[in-house]
MMTF fields as JSON, N, C-alpha, C and O atoms, coordinates in Angstrom:
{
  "mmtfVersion": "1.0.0",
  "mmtfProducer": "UNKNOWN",
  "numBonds": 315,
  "numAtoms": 316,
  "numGroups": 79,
  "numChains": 1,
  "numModels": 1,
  "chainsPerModel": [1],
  "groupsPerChain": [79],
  "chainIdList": ["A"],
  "bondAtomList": [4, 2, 8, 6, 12, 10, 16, 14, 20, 18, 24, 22, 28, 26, 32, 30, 36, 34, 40, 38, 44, 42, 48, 46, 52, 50, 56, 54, 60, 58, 64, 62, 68, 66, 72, 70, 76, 74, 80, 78, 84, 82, 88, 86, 92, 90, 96, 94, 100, 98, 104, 102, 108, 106, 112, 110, 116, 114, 120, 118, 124, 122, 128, 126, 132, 130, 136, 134, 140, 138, 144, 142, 148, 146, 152, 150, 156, 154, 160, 158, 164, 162, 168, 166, 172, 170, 176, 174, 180, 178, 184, 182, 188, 186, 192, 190, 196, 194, 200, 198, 204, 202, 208, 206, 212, 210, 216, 214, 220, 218, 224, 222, 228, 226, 232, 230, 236, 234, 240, 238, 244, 242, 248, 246, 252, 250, 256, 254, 260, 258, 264, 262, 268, 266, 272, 270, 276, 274, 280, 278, 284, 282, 288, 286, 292, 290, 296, 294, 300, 298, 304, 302, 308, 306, 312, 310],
  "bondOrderList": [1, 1, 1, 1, 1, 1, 1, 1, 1, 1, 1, 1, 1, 1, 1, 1, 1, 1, 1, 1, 1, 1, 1, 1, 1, 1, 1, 1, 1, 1, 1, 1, 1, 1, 1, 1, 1, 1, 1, 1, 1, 1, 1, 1, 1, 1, 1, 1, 1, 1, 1, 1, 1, 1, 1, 1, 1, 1, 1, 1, 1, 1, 1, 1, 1, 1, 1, 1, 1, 1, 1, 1, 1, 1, 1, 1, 1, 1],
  "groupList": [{"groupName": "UNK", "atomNameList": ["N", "CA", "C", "O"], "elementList": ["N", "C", "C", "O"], "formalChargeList": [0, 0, 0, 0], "bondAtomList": [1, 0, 2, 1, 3, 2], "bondOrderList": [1, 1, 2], "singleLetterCode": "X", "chemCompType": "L-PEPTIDE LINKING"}],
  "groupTypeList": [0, 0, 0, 0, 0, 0, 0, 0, 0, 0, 0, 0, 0, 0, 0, 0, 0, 0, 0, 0, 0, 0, 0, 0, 0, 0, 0, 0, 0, 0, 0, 0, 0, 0, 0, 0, 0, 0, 0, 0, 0, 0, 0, 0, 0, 0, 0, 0, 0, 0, 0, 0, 0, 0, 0, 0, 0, 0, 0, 0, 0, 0, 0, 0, 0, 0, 0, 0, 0, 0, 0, 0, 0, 0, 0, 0, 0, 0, 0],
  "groupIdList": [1, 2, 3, 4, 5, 6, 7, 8, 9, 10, 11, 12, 13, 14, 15, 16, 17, 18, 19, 20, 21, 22, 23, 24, 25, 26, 27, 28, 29, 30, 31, 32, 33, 34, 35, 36, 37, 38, 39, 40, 41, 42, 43, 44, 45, 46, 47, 48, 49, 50, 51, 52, 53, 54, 55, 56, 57, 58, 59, 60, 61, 62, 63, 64, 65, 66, 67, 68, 69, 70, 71, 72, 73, 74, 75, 76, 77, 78, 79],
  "secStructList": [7, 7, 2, 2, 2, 2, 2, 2, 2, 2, 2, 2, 2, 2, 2, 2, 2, 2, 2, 2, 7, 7, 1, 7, 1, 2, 2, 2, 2, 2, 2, 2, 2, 2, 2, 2, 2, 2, 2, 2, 2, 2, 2, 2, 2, 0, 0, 0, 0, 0, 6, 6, 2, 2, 2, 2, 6, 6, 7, 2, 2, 2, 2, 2, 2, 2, 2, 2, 2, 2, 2, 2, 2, 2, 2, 2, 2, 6, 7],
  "xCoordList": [13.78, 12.435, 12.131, 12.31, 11.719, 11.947, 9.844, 9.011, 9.838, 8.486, 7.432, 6.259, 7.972, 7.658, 6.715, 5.49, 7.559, 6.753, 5.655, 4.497, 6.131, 5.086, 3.735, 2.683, 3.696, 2.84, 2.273, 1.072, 2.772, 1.726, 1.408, 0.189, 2.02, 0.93, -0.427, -1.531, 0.176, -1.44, -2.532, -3.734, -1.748, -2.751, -3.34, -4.332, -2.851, -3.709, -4.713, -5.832, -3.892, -4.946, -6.178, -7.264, -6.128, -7.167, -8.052, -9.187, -6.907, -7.84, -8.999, -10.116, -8.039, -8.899, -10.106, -10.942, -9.785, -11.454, -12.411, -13.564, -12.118, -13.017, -13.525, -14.656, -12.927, -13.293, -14.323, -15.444, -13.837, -15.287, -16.325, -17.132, -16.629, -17.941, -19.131, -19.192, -19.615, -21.206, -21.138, -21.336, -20.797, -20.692, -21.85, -22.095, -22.51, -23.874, -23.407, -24.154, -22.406, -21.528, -21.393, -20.974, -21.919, -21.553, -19.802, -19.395, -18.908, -17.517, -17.071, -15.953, -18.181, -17.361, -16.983, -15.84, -17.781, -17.074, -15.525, -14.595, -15.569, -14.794, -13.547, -12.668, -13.391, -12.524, -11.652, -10.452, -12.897, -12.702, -11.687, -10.544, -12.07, -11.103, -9.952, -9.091, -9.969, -8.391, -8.15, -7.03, -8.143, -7.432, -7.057, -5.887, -7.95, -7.559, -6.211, -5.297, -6.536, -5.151, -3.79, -2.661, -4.309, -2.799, -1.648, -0.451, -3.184, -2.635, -1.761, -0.634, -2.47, -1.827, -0.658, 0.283, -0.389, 0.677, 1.475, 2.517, 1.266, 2.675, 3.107, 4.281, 1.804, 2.729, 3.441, 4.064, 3.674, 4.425, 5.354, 6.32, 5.481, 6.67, 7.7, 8.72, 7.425, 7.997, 8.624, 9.631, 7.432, 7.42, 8.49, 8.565, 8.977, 9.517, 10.767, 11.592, 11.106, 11.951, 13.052, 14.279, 12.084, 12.427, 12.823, 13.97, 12.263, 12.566, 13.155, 13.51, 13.596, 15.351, 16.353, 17.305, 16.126, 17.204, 18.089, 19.256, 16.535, 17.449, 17.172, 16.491, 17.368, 18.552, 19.567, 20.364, 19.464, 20.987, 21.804, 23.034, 21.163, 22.054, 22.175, 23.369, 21.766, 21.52, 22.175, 22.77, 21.816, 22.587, 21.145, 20.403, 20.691, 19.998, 19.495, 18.334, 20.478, 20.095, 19.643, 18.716, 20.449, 19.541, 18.296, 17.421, 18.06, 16.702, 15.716, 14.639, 16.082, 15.495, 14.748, 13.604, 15.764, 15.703, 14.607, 13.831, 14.717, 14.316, 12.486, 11.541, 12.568, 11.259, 10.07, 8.843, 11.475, 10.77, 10.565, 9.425, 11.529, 10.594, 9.573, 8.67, 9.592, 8.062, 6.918, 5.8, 7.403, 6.111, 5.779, 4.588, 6.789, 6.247, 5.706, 4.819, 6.266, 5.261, 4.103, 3.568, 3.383, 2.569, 1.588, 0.481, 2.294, 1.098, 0.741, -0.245, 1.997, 1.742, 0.699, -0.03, 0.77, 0.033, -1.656, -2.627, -1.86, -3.101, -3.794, -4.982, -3.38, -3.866, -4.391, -5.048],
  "yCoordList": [1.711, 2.279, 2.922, 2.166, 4.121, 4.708, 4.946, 5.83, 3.895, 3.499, 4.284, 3.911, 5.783, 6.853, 7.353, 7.456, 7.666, 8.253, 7.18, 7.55, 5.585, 4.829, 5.101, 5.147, 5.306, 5.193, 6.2, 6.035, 7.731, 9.007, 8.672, 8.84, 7.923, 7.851, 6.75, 6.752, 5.77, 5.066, 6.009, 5.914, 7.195, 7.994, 9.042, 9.642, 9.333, 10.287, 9.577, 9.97, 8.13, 7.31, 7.232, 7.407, 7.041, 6.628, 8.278, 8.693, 8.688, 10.076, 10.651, 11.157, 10.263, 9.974, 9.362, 9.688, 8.033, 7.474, 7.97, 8.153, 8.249, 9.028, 10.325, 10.391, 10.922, 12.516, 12.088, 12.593, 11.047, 10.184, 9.597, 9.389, 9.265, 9.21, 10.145, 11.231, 9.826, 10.731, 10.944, 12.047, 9.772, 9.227, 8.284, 7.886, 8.069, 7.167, 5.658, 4.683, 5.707, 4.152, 3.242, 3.478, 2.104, 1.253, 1.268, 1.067, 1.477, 1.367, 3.197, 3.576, 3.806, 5.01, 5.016, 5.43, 4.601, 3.676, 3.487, 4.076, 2.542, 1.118, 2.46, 2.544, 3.332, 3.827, 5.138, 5.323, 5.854, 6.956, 6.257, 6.715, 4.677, 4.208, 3.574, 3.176, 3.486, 3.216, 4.337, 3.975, 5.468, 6.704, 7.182, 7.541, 7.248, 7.367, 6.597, 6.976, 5.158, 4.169, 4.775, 5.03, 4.874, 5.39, 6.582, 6.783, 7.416, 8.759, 8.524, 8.968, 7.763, 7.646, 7.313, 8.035, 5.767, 4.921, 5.934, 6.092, 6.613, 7.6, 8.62, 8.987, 9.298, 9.763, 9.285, 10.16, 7.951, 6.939, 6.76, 6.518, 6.773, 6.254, 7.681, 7.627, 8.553, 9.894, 10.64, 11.301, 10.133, 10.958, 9.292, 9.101, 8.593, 7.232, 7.058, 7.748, 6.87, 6.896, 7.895, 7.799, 8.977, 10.051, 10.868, 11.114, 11.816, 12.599, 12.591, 13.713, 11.294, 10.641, 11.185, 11.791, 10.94, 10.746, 12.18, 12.549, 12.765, 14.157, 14.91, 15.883, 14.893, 14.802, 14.832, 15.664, 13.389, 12.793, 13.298, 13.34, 13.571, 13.967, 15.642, 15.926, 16.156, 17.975, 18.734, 19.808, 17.717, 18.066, 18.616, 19.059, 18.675, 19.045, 20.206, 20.238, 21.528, 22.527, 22.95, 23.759, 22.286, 22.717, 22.008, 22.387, 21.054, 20.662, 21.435, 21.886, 21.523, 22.49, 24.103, 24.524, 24.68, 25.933, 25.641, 26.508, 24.517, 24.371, 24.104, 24.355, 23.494, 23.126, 24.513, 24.521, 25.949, 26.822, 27.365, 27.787, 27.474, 27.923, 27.64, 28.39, 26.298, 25.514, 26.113, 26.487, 26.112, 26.802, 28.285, 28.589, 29.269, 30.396, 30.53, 31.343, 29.721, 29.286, 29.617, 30.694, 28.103, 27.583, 28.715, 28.993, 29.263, 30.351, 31.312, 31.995, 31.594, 32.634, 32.298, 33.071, 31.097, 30.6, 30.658, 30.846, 30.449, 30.039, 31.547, 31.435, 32.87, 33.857, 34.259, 35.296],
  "zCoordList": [-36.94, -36.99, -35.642, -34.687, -35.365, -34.231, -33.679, -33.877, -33.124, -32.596, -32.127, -32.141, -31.551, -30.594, -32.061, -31.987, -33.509, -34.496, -35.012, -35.203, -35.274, -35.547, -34.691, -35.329, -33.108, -32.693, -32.846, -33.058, -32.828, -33.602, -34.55, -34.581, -36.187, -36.945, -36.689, -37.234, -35.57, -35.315, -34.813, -35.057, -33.866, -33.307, -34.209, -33.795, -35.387, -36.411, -37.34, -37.667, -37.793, -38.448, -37.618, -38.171, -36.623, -35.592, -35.954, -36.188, -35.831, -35.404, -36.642, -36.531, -37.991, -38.844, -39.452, -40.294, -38.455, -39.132, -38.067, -38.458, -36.647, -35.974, -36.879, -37.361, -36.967, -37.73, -38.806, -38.871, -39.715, -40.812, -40.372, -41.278, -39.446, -38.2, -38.25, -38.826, -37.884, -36.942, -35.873, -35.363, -35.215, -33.805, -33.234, -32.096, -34.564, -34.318, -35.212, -35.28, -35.676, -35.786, -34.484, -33.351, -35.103, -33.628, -33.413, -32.269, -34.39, -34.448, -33.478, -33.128, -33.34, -33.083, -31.505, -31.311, -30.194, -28.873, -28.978, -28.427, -29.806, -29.73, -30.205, -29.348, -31.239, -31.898, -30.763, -30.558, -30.214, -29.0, -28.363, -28.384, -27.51, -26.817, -27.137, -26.353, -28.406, -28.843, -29.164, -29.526, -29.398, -29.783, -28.347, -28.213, -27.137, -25.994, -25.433, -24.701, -26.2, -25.26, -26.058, -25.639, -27.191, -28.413, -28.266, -28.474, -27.617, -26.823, -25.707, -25.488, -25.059, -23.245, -23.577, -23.248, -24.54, -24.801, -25.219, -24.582, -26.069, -26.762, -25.818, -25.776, -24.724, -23.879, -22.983, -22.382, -22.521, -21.805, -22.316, -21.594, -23.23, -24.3, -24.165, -23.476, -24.675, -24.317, -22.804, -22.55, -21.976, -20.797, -20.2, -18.987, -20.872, -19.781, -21.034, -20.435, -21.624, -22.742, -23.553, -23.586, -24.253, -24.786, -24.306, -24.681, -23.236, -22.576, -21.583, -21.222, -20.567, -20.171, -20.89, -20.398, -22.318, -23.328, -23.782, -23.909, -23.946, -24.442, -23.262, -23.587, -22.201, -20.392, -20.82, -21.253, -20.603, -20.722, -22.479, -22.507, -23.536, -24.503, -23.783, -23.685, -23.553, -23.552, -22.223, -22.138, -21.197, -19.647, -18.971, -19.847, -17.882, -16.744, -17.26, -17.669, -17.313, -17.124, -18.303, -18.361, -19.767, -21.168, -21.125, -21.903, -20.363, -20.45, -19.477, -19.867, -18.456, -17.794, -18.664, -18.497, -19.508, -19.768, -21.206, -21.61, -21.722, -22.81, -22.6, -23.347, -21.238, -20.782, -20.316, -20.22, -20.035, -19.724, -21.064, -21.26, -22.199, -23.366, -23.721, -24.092, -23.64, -24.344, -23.425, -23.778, -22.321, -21.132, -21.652, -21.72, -22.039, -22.254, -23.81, -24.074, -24.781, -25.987, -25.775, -26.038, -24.971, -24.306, -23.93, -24.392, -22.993, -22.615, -23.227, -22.951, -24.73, -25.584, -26.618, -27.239, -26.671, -28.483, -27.713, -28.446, -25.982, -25.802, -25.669, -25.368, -25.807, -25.265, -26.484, -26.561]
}
């Protein structure tokens, strides 16, 4: 069971019952900050785990080059 995806679907469920809110629920607090911790946690998990990994599967420099695609994506999808 590969944990990195379990924990995105905690973070969409979450994200879900927020979105069914007002934000005038006494539960809607309590929910912000677990969707906040769910977030952080999965990027820890990735940024400490995952992305070591496919380094070490891909080599330095395909990760490197691959990191500049995503960057010019990135700046393409936001314009």
């Amino acid at each position: 069971v590969d944990l990195g995806i379990l924990g995105l679907d905690q973070v969409e469920r979450t994200g879900r019952e927020i979105a069914d809110l007002s934000g005038a629920e006494a539960t809607f607090h309590h929910l912000v900050t677990k969707l906040a911790t769910e977030v952080w946690e999965h990027l820890d998990e990735e940024e400490g785990e995952l992305l070591p990994a496919l380094v070490d599967a891909i080599g330095v420099d395909a990760a490197n080059e691959l990191g500049d695609e995503l960057a010019r994506a990135s700046a393409a999808a936001a314009r």
